[in-house]
Coordinates of C-alpha atoms in Angstrom, one line a residue:
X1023 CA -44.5 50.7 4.5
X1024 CA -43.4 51.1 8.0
X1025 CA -40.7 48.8 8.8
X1026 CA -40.7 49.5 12.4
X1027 CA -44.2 48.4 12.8
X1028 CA -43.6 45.1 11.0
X1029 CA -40.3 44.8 13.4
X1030 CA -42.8 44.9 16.7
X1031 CA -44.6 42.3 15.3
X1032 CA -41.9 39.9 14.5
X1033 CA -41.7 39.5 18.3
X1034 CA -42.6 36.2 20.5
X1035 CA -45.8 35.8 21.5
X1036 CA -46.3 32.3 22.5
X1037 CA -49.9 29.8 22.2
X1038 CA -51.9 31.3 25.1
X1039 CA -50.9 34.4 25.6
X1040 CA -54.1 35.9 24.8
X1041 CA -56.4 33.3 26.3
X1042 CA -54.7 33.8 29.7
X1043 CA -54.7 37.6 29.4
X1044 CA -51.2 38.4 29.3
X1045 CA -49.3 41.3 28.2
X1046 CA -47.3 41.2 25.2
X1047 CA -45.2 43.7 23.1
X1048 CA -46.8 42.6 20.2
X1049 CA -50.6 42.5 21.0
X1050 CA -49.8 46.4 22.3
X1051 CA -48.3 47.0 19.2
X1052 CA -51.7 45.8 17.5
X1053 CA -53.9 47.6 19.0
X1054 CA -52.2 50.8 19.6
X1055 CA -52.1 51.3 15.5
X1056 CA -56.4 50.9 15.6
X1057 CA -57.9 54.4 15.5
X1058 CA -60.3 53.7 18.5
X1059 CA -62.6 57.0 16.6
X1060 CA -63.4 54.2 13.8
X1061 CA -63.3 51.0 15.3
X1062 CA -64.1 48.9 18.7
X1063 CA -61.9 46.4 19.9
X1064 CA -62.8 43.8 22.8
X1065 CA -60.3 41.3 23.6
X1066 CA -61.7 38.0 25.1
X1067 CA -61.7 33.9 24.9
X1068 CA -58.5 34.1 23.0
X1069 CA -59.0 36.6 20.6
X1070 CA -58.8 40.3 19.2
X1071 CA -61.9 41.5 17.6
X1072 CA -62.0 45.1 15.4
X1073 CA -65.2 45.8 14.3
X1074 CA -66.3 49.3 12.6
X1075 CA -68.4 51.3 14.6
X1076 CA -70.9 51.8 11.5
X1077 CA -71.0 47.2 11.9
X1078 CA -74.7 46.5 11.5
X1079 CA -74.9 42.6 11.9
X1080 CA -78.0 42.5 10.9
X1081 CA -76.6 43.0 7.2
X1082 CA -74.1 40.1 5.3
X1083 CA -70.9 40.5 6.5
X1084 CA -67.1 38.5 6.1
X1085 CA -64.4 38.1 8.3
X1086 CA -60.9 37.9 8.1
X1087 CA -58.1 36.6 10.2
X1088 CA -54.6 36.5 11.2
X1089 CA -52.9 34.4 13.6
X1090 CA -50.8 36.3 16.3
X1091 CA -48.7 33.7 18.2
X1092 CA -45.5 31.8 17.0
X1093 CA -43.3 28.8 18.0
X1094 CA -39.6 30.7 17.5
X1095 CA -37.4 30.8 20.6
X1096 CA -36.2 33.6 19.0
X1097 CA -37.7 36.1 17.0
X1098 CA -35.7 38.4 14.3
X1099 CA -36.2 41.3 11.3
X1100 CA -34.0 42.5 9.4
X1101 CA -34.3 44.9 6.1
X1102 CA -31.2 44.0 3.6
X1103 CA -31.4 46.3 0.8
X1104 CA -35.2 45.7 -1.3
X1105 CA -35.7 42.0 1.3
X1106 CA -37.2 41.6 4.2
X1107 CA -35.4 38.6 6.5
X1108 CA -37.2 37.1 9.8
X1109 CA -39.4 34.5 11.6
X1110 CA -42.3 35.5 9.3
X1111 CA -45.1 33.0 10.6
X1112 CA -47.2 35.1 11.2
X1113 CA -45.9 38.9 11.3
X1114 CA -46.5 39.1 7.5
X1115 CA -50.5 39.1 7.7
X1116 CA -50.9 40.3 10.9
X1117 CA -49.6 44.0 9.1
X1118 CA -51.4 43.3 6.1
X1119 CA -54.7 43.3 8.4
X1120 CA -53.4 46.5 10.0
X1121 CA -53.0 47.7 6.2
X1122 CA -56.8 46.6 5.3
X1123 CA -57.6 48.0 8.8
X1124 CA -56.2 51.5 7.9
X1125 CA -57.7 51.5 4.6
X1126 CA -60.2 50.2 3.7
X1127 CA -63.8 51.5 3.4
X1128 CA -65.5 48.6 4.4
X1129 CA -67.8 48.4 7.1
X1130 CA -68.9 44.6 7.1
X1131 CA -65.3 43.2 7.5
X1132 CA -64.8 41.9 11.1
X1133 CA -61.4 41.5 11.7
X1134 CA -60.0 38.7 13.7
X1135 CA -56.5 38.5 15.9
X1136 CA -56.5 34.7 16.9
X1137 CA -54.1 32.6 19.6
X1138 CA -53.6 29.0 19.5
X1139 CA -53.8 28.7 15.8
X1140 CA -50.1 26.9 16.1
X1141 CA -51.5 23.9 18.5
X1142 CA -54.2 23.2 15.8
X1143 CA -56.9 25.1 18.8
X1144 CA -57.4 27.9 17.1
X1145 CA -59.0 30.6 19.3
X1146 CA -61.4 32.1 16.0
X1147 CA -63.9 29.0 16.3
X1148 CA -64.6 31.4 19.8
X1149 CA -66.0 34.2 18.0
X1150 CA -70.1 34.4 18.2
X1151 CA -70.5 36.4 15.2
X1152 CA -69.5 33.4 13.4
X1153 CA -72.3 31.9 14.1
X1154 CA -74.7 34.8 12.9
X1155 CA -76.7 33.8 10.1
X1156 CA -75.4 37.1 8.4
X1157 CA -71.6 35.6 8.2
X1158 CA -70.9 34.5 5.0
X1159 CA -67.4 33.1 5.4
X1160 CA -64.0 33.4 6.9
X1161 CA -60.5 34.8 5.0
X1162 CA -57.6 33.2 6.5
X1163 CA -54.3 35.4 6.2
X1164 CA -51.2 33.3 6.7
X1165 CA -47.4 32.9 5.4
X1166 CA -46.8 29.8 3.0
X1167 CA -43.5 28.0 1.7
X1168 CA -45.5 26.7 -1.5
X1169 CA -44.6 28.3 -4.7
X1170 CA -42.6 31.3 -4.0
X1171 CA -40.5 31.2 -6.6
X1172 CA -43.4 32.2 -8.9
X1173 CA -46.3 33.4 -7.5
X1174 CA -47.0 36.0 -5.0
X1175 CA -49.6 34.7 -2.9
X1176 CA -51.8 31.0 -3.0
X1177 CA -55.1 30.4 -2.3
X1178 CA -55.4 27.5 0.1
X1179 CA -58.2 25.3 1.6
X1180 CA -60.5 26.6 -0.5
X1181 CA -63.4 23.1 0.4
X1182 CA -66.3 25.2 -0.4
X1183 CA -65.0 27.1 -4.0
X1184 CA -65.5 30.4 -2.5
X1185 CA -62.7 31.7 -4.3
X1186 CA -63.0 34.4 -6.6
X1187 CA -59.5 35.7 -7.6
X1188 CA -58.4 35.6 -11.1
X1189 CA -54.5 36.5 -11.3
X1190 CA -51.9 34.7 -12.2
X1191 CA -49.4 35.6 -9.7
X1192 CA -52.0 33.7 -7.3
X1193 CA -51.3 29.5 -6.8
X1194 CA -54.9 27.5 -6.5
X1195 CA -53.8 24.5 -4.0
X1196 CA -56.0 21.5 -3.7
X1197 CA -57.6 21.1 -0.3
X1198 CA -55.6 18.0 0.7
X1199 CA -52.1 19.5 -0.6
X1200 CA -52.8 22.5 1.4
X1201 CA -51.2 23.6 4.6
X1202 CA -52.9 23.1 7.8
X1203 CA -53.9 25.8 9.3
X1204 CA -56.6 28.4 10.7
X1205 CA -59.0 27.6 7.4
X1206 CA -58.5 24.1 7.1
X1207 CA -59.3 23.9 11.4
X1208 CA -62.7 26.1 10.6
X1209 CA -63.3 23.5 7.9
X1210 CA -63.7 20.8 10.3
X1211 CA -65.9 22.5 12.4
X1212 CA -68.4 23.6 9.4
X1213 CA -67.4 27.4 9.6
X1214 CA -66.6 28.5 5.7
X1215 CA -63.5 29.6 5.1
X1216 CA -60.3 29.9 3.1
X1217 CA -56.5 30.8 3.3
X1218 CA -55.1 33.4 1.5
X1219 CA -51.1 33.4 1.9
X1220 CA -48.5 35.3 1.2
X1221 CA -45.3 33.2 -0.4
X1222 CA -42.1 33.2 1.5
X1223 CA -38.8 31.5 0.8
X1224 CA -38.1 30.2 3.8
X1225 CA -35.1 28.0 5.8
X1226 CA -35.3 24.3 5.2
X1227 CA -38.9 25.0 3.4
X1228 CA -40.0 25.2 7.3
X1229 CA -42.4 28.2 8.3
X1230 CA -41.1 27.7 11.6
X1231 CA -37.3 27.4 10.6
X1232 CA -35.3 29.3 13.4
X1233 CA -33.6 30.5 10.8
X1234 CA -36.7 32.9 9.5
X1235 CA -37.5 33.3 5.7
X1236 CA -36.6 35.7 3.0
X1237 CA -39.2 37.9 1.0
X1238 CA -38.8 40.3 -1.3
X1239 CA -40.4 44.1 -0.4
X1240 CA -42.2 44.5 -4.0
X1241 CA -43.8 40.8 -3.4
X1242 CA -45.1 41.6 0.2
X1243 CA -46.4 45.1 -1.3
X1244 CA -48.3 43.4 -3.9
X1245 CA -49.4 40.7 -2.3
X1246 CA -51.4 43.3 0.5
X1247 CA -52.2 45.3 -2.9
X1248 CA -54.1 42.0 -3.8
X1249 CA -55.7 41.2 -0.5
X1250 CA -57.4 44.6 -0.5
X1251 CA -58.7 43.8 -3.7
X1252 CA -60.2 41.0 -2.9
X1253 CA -62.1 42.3 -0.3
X1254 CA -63.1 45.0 -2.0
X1255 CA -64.5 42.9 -4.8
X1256 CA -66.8 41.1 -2.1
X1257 CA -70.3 41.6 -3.1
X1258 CA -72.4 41.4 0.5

């Protein structure tokens, strides 16, 4: 796991940044750690798109996404001992997409880098491959106070049941218990989607605490262990 990497992304990066074309530590950081020999990346209307170059969409393909901007005035990680300690929302997930990026074999993931997703205008509904009639639906990475003291990740706005994942370290919230975020915004504008989250104790219970959260390494390990595979379980 490289620590430094997740430290660069626990930087500020406020709403916006992206849509008004601004440089940031942390969207370098992102897309210096894509091998441009396997992928293409265009950045535009807000977003970060990663595509393999083998991406036929002409054939069923998924997406999956991870916010990039925060609301901390001040960002922090720190590594004490086997915990990770920082302003998590969303820094987690956007390394567990770098992980998936890295390794995994499939070519008919599009991966999404999205800005705005903290005013509730997330930049994703922006992409036009969601609206090809080869896009199935839309995996929503994100951090989540709910159950952290016993499960490792939950599944979360899951409206359309297109959840798959059998393991009990994985919560099933209801739709209207459920945080709201990138899925739950798609949701209302028709685009299938769901959240998978990865369970962090954090300050006050607040995502946002200024304060950060707490997570222990072997969770966050296991929880990107189970992310890859659920995408590799997706039958296109």
């Amino acid at each position: 796991m490289n620590y430094e990497l997740i430290k660069n992304l626990t930087t500020k990066c406020p709403s916006g940044t992206l849509i008004n074309g601004q440089d940031n530590f942390k969207i370098s950081s992102i897309i210096n750690e894509i091998d441009k020999s396997e992928y293409n990346i265009s950045v535009e209307n807000g977003y970060i798109l990663v595509t393999n170059k083998f991406f036929d969409n002409q054939k069923k393909f998924i997406s999956l996404s991870s916010h990039i901007d925060n609301v901390y005035n001040n960002c922090f990680c720190n590594i004490d001992n086997e915990f990770l300690r920082g302003t998590f929302d969303n820094s987690l997930t956007n390394y567990a997409m770098l992980d998936c990026i890295r390794n995994l074999k499939q070519k008919q993931i599009i991966y999404i880098f999205t800005d705005n997703e903290e005013l509730n205008n997330s930049t994703i509904i922006n992409v036009s491959l969601l609206k090809n009639n080869n896009f199935l639906f839309n995996v929503c990475l994100d951090v989540t106070p709910y159950c952290h003291y016993t499960h490792v990740a939950t599944i979360e706005n899951d409206y359309y049941g297109l959840n798959k994942i059998k393991n009990k370290k994985v919560a099933y919230i209801q739709p209207y218990q459920s945080m709201n975020d990138e899925s739950n915004f798609l949701q209302t504008k028709n685009v299938k989607s769901f959240s998978f989250c990865v369970t962090c104790d954090f300050s006050e219970n607040r995502c946002h605490s200024e304060n950060g959260g707490i997570i222990s390494i072997k969770k966050y390990k296991a929880y990107i262990k189970m992310l890859k595979k659920l995408l590799n379980d997706i039958i296109f």
